[in-house]
XYZ file of N, CA and C in Angstrom:
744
model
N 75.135 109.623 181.033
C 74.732 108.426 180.296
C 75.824 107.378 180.441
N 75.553 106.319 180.685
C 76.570 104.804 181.438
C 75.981 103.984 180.586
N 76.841 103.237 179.764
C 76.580 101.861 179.373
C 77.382 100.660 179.874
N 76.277 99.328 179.753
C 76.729 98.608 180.572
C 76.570 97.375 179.849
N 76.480 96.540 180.205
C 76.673 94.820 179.633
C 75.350 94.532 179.046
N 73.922 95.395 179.539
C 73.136 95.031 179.163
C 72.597 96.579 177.766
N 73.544 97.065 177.473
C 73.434 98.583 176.749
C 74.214 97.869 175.782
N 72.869 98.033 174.394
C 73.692 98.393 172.661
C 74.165 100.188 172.974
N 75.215 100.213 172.152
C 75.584 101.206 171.938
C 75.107 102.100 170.703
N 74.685 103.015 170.059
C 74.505 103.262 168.702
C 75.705 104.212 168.492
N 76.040 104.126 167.194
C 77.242 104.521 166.563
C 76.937 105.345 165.701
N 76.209 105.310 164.802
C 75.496 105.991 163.797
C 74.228 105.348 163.172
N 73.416 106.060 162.208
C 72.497 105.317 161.260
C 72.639 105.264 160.008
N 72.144 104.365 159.108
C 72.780 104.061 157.427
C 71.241 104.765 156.982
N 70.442 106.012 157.432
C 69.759 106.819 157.201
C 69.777 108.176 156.928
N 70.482 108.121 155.635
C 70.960 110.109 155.313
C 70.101 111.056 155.392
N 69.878 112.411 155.990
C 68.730 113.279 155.638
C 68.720 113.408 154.530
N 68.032 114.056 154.098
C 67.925 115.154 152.664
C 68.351 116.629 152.533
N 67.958 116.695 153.882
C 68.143 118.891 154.337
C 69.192 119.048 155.213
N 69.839 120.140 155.384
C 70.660 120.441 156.623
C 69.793 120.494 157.602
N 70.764 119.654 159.123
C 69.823 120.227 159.932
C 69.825 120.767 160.631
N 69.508 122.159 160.011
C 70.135 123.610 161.154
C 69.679 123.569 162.465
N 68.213 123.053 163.040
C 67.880 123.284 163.863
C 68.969 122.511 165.195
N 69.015 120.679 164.455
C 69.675 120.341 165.497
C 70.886 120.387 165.460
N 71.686 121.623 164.524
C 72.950 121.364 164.967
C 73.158 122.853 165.889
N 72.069 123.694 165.428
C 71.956 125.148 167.057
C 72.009 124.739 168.186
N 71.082 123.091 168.141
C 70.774 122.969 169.513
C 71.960 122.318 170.052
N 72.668 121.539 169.595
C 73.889 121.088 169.852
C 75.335 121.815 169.865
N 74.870 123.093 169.120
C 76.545 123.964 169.362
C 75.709 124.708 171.028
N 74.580 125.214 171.199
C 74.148 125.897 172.218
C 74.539 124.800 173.368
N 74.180 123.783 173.282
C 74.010 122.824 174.581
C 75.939 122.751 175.028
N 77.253 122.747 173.669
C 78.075 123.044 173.713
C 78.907 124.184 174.759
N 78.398 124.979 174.227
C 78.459 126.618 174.677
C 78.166 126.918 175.973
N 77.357 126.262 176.577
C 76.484 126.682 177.770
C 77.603 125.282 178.757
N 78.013 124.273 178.365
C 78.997 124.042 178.781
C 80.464 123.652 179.070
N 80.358 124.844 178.113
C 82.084 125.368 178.098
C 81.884 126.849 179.049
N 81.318 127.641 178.645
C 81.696 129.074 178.968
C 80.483 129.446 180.048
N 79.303 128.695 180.382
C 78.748 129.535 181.231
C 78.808 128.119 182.822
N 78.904 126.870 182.758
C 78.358 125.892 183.660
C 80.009 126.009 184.042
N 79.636 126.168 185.738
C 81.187 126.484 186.632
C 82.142 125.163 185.961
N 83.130 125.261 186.557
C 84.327 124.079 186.460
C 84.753 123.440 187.635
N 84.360 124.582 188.824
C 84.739 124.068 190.077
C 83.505 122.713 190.421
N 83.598 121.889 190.732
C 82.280 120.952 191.464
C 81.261 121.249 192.354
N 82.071 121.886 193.294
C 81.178 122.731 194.136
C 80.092 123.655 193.679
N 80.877 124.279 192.911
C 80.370 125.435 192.391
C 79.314 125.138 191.616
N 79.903 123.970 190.657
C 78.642 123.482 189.540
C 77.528 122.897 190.022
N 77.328 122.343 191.391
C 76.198 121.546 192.194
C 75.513 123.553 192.381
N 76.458 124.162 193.002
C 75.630 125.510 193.472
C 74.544 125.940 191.898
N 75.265 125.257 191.013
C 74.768 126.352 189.911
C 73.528 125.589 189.481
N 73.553 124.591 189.478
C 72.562 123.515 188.892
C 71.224 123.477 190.181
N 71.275 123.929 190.901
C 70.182 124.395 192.169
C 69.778 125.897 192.121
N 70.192 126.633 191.906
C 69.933 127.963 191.176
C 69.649 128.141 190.094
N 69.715 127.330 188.766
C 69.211 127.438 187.639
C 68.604 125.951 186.700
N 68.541 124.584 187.311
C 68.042 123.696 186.624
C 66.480 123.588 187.696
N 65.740 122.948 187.189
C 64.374 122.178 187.344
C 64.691 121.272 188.713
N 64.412 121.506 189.594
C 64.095 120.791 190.875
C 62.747 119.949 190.655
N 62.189 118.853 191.007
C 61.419 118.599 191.063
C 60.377 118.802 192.003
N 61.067 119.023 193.547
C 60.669 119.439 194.983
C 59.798 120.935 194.469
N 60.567 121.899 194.171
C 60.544 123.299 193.731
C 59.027 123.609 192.777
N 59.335 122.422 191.496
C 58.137 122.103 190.653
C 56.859 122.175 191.238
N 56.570 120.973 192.326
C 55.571 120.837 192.890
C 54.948 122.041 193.772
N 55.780 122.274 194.626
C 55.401 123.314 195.734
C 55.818 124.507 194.852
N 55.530 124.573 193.241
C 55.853 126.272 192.734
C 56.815 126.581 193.574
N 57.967 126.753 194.014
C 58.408 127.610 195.108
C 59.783 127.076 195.038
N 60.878 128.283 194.832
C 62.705 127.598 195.314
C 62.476 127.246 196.286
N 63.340 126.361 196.816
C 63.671 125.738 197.855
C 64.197 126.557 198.973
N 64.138 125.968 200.611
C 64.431 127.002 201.299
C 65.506 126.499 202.321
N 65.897 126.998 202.925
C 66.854 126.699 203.593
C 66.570 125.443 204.619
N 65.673 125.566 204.845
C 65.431 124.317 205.821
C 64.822 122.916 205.370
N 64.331 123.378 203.761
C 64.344 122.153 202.794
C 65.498 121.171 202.547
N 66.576 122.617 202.001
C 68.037 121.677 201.556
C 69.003 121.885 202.449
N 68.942 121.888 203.471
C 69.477 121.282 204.681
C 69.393 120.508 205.152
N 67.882 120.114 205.415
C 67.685 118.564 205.354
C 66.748 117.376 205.106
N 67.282 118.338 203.590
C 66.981 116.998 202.601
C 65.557 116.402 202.938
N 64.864 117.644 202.492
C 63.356 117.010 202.964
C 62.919 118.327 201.885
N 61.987 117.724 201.327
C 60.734 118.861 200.625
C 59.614 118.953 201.497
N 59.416 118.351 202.912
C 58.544 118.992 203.712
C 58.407 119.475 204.423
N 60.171 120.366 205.207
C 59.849 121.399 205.650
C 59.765 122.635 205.234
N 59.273 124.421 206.150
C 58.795 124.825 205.491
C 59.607 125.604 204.730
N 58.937 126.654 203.909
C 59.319 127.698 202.794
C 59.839 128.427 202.926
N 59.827 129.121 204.386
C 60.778 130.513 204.563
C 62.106 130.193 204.663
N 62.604 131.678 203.818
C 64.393 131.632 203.455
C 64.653 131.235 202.770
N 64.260 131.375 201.276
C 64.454 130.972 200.198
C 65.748 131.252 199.935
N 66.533 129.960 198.790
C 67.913 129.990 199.058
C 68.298 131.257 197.872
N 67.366 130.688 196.399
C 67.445 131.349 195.320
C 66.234 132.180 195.027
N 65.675 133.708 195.801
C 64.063 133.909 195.594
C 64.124 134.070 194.345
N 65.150 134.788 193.522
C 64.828 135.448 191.630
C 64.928 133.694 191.393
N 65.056 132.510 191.470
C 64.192 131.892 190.390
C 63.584 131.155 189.506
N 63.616 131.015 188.182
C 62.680 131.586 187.490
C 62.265 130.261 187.378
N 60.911 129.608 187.739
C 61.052 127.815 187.739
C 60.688 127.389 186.231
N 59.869 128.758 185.780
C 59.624 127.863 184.388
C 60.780 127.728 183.275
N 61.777 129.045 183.896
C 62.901 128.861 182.234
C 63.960 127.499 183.151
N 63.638 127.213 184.257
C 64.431 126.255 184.992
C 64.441 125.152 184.297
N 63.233 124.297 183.911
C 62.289 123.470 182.678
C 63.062 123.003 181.841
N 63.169 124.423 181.128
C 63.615 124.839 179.934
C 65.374 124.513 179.685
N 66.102 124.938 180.842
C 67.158 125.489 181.103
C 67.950 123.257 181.679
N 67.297 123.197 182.472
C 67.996 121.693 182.461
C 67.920 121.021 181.443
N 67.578 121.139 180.136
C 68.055 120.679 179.076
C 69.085 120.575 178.545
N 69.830 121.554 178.746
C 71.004 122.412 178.106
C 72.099 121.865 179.109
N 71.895 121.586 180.509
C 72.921 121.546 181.697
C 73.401 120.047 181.419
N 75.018 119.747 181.656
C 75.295 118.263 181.644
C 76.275 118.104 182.521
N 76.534 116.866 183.736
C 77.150 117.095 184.715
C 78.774 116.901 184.194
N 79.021 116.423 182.872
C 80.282 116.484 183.019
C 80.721 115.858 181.380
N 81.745 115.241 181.060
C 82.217 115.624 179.520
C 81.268 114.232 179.205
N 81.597 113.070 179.618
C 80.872 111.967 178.778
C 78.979 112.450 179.011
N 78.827 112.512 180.020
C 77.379 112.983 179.675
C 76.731 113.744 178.982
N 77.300 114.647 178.227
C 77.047 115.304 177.380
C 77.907 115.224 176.381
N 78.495 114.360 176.070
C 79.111 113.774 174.875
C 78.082 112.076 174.383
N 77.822 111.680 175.049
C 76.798 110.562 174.715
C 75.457 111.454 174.663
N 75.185 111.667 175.066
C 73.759 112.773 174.838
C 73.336 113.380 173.145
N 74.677 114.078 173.063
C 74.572 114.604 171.967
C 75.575 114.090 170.964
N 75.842 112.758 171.274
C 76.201 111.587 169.980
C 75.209 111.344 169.558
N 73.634 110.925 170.895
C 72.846 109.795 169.980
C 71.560 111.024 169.475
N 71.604 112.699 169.854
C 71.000 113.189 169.494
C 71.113 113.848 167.943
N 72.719 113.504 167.616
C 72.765 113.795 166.162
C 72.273 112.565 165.231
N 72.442 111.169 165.967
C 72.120 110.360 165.473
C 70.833 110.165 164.432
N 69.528 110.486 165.730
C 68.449 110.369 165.669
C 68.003 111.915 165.256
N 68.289 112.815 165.747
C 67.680 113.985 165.293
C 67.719 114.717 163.615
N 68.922 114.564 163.071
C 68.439 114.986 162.384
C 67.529 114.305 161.565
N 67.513 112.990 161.459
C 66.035 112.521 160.340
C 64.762 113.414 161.045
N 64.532 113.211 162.548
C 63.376 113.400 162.625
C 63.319 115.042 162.236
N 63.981 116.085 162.031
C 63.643 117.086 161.873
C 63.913 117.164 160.494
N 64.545 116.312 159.392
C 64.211 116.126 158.244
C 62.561 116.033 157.499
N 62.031 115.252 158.503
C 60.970 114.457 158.602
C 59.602 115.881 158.996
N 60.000 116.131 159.671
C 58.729 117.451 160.469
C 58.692 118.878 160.096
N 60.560 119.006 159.591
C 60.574 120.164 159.347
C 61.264 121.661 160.341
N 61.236 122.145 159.893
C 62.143 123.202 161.192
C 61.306 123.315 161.923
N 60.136 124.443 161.799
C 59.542 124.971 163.072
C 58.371 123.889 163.665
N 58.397 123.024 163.227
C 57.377 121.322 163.886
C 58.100 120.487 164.785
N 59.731 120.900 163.887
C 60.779 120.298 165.117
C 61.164 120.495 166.445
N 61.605 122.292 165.884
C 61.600 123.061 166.878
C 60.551 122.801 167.990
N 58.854 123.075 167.999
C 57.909 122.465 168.721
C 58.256 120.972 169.229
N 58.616 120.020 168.557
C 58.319 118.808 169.075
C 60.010 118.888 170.370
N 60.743 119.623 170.088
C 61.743 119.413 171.162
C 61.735 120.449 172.239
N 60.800 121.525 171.792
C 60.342 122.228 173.468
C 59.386 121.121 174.200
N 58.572 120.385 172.996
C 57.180 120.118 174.128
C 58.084 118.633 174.541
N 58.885 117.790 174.194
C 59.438 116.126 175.287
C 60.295 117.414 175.922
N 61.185 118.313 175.777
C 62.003 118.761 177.243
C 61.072 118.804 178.144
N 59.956 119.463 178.094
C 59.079 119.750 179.117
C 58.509 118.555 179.380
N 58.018 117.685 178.490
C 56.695 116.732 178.981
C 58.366 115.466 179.935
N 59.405 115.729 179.139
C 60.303 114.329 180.087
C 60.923 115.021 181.275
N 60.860 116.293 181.684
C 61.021 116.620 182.948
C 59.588 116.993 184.009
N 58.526 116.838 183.720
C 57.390 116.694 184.486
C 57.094 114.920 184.236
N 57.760 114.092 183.639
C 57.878 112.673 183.768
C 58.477 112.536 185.339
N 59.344 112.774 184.715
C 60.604 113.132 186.217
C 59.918 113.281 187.169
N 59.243 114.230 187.240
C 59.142 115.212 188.570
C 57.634 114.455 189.072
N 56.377 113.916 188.152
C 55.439 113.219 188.780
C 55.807 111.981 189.274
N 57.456 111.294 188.940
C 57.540 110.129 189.602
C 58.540 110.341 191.152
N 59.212 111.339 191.048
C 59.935 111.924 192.147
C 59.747 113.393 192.956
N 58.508 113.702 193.415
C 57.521 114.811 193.522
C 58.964 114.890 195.177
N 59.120 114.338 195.347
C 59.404 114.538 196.289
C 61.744 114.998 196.879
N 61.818 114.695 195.283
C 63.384 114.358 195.028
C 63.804 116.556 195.306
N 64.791 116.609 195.954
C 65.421 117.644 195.845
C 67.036 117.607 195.140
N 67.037 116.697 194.156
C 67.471 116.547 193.170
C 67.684 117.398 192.186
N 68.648 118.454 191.955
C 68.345 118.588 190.082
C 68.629 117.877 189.472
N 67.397 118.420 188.559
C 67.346 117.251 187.081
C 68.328 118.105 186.136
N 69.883 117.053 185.281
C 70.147 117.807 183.847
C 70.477 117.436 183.416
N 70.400 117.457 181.655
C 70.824 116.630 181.032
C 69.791 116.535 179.692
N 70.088 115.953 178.658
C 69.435 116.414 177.376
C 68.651 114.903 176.857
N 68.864 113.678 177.583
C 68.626 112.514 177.672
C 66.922 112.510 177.694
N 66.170 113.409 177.997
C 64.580 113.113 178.052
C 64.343 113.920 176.414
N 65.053 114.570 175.875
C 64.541 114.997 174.336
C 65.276 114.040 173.177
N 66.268 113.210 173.850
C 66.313 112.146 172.763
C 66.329 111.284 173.089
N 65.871 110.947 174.123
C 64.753 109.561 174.619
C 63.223 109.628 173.517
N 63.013 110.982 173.805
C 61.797 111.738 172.893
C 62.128 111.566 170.810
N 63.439 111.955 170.595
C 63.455 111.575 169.063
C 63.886 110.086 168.689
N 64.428 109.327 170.083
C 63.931 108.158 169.380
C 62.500 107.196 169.301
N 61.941 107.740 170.105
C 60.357 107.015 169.966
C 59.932 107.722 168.335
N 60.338 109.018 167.985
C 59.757 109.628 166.766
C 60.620 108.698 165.795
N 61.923 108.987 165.948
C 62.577 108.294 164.840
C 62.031 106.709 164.892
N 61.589 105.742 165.749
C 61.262 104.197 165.530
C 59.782 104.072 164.991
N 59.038 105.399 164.994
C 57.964 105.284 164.691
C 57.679 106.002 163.130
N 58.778 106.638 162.349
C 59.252 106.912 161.312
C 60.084 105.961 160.548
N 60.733 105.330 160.780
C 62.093 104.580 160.773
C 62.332 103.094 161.368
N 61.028 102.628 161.431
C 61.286 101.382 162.077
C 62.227 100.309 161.862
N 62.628 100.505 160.304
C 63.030 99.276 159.676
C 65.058 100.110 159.180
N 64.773 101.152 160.252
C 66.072 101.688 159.543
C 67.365 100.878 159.743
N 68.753 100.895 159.358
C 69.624 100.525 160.304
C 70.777 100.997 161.092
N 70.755 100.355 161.787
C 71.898 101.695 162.975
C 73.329 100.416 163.076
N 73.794 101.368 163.114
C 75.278 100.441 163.186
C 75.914 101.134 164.987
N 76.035 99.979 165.777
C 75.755 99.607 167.298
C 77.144 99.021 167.324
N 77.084 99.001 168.917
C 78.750 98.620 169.615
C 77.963 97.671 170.211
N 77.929 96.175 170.248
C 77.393 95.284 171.151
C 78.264 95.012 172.397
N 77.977 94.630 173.671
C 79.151 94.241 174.385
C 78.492 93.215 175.105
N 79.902 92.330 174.503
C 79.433 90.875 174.809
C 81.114 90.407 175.702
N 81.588 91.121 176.748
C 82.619 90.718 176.970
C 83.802 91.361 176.521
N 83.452 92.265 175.237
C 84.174 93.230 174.457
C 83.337 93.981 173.401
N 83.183 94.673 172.640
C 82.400 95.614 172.122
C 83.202 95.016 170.226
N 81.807 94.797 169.870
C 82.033 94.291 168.122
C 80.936 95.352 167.553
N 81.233 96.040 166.508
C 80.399 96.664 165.819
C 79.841 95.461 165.035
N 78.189 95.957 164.720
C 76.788 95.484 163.530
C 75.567 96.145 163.921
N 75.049 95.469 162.638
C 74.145 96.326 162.516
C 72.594 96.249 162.838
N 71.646 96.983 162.987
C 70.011 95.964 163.528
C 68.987 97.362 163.625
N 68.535 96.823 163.292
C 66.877 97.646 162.641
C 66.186 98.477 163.963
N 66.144 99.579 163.948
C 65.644 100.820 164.853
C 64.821 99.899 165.669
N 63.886 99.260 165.289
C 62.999 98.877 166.342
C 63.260 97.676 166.908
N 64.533 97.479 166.908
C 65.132 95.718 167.599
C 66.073 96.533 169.068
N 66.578 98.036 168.163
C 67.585 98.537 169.008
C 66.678 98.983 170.311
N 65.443 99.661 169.946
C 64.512 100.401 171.039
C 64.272 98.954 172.165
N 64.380 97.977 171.491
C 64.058 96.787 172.568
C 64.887 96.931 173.347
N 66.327 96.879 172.965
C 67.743 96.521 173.708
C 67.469 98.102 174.931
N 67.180 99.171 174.619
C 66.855 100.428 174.629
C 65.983 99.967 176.073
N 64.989 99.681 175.723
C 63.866 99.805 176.945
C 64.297 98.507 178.156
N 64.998 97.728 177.591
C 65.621 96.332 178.566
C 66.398 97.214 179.689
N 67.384 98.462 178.669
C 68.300 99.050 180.091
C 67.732 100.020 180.521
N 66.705 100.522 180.382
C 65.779 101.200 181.513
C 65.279 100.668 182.687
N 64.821 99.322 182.177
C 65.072 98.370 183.646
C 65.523 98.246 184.692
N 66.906 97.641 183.600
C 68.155 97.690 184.603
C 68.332 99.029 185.557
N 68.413 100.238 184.799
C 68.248 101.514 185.397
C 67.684 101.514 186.701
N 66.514 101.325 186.345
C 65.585 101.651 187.283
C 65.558 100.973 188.277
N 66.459 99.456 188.684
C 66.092 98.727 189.279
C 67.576 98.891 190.277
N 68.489 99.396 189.556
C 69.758 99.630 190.084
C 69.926 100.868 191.068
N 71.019 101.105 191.694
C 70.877 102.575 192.441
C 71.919 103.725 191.173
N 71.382 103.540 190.197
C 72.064 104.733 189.358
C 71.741 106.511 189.102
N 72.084 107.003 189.395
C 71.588 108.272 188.674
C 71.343 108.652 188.118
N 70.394 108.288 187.053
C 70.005 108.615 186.291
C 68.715 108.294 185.985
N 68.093 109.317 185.102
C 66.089 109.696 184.943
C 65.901 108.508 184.735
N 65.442 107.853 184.715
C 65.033 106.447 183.414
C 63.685 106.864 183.553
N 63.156 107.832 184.089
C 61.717 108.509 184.105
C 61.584 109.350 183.250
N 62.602 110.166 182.960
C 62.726 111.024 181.872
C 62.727 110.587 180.702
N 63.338 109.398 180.376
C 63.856 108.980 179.781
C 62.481 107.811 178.874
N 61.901 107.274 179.489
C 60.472 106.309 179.316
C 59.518 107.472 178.763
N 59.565 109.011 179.917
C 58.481 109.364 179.724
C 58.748 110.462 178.456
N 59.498 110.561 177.700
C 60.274 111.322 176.843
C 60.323 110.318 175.417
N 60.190 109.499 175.700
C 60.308 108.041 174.575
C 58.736 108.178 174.300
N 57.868 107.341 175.496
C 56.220 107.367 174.665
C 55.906 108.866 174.180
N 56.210 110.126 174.861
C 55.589 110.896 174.365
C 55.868 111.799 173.218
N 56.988 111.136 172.542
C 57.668 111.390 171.476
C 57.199 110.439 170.097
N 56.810 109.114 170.445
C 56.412 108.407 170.111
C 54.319 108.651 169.352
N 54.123 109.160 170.993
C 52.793 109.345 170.529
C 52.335 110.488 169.705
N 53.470 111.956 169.894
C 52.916 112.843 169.224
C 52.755 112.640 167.830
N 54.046 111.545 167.357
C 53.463 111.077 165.734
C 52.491 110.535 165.890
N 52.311 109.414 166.510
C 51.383 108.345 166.368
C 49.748 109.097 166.231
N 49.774 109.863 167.299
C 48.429 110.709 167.328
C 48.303 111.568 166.215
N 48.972 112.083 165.683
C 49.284 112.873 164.280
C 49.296 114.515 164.756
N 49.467 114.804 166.187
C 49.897 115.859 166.830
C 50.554 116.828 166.645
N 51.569 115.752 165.435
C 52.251 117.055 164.373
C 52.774 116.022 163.566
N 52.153 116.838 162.224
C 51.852 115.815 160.766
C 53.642 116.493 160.208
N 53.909 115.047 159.481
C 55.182 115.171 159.191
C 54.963 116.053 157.211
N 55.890 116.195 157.314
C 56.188 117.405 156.374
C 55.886 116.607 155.397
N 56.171 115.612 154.744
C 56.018 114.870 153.373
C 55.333 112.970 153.488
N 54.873 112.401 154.554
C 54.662 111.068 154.977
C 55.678 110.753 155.472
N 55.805 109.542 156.145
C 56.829 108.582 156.670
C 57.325 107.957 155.657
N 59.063 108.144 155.505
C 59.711 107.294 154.249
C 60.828 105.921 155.284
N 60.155 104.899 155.282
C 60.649 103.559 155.934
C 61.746 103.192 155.114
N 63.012 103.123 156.218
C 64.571 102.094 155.436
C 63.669 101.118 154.642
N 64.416 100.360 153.808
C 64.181 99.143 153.248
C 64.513 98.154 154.130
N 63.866 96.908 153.605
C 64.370 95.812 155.153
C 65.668 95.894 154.624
């Protein structure tokens, strides 16, 4: 995660839960854990590991690891034989690039703005509604990914498509909340501005993203936002007590 001239920063929200929130702070000591003690240190090593155990998108499509004459050169259309990794497993792969982050700020901004936003929304839904709503954006913002780059032999990792996903929930809970933001205008001034002014500033640098040569999903990231967005909106999963809106 990179911010840039055209990126609010969020800092925190002036939105307290009510409950602990066990769920997202498991998911945040786990996402911890997995990289400290299990994701290599060497570089090399960590590209080897993130192709053996994250979500390919190439892999996705054609069901199938990749094969030697795929990632050699850099083509998902040659063929299948000689698989590099046959054990695996593509669906906990899904699952599993959630958890993966290429390095300390990326998974230190990740899971800044996921404490941010997460715990209201699992205030809001509840444990095991939460739990559900952050298996189903990991999955639905890495098949975002993968229907816009069917063809990328890329791994996807990174935790950025499930809180791309709690902030469409949190702006659609919380519209009027306020978040206290790093603006950078030449230098970075903290203030403050209402969830759904920030999602603007929010969707402006997806743009930019997308329009730039950066690395990063902004597919994941869009498609992890509406569909986080819509599962409230649709009432897909009814919140535990109604929607309680900041005051203006």
């Amino acid at each position: 995660m990179t911010y840039n001239v055209h990126k609010v920063i969020p800092i925190s929200d002036i939105n307290p839960a009510r409950n602990t929130p066990v769920i997202t702070r498991v998911f945040m000591i786990s996402t911890v854990l997995v990289f400290i003690l299990i994701q290599p240190k060497n570089q090399i090593e960590l590209i080897n590991f993130f192709y053996q155990y994250s979500a390919i998108p190439c892999e996705l499509v054609n069901f199938a690891p990749l094969s030697e004459s795929q990632f050699y050169n850099n083509s998902c259309f040659y063929d299948q034989f000689k698989v590099i990794f046959p054990s695996k497993n593509l669906y906990l792969s899904i699952i599993f690039a959630n958890f993966f982050h290429a390095n300390f700020l990326h998974i230190l901004g990740n899971l800044w703005s996921f404490w941010i936003f997460g715990n209201n929304v699992e205030d809001k839904l509840g444990k095991l509604k939460y739990l559900i709503f952050l298996l189903l954006i990991g999955v639905i913002s890495i098949v975002s990914h993968t229907f816009l780059n069917q063809e990328s032999l890329v791994p996807i990792v990174g935790a950025s498509g499930i809180v791309s996903g709690l902030m469409g929930a949190y702006v659609y809970m919380f519209p009027n909340a306020r978040l206290l933001v790093l603006v950078p205008f030449g230098f970075l001034f903290p203030t403050t501005i209402k969830a759904k002014f920030f999602m603007i500033f929010w969707f402006i640098s997806q743009i930019f993203i997308a329009l730039g040569d950066q690395n990063i999903s902004w597919e994941a990231h869009v498609g992890g936002f509406i569909f986080g967005y819509l599962l409230l909106t649709l009432r897909l999963l009814q919140l535990r007590d109604g929607i309680l809106q900041s005051s203006q």
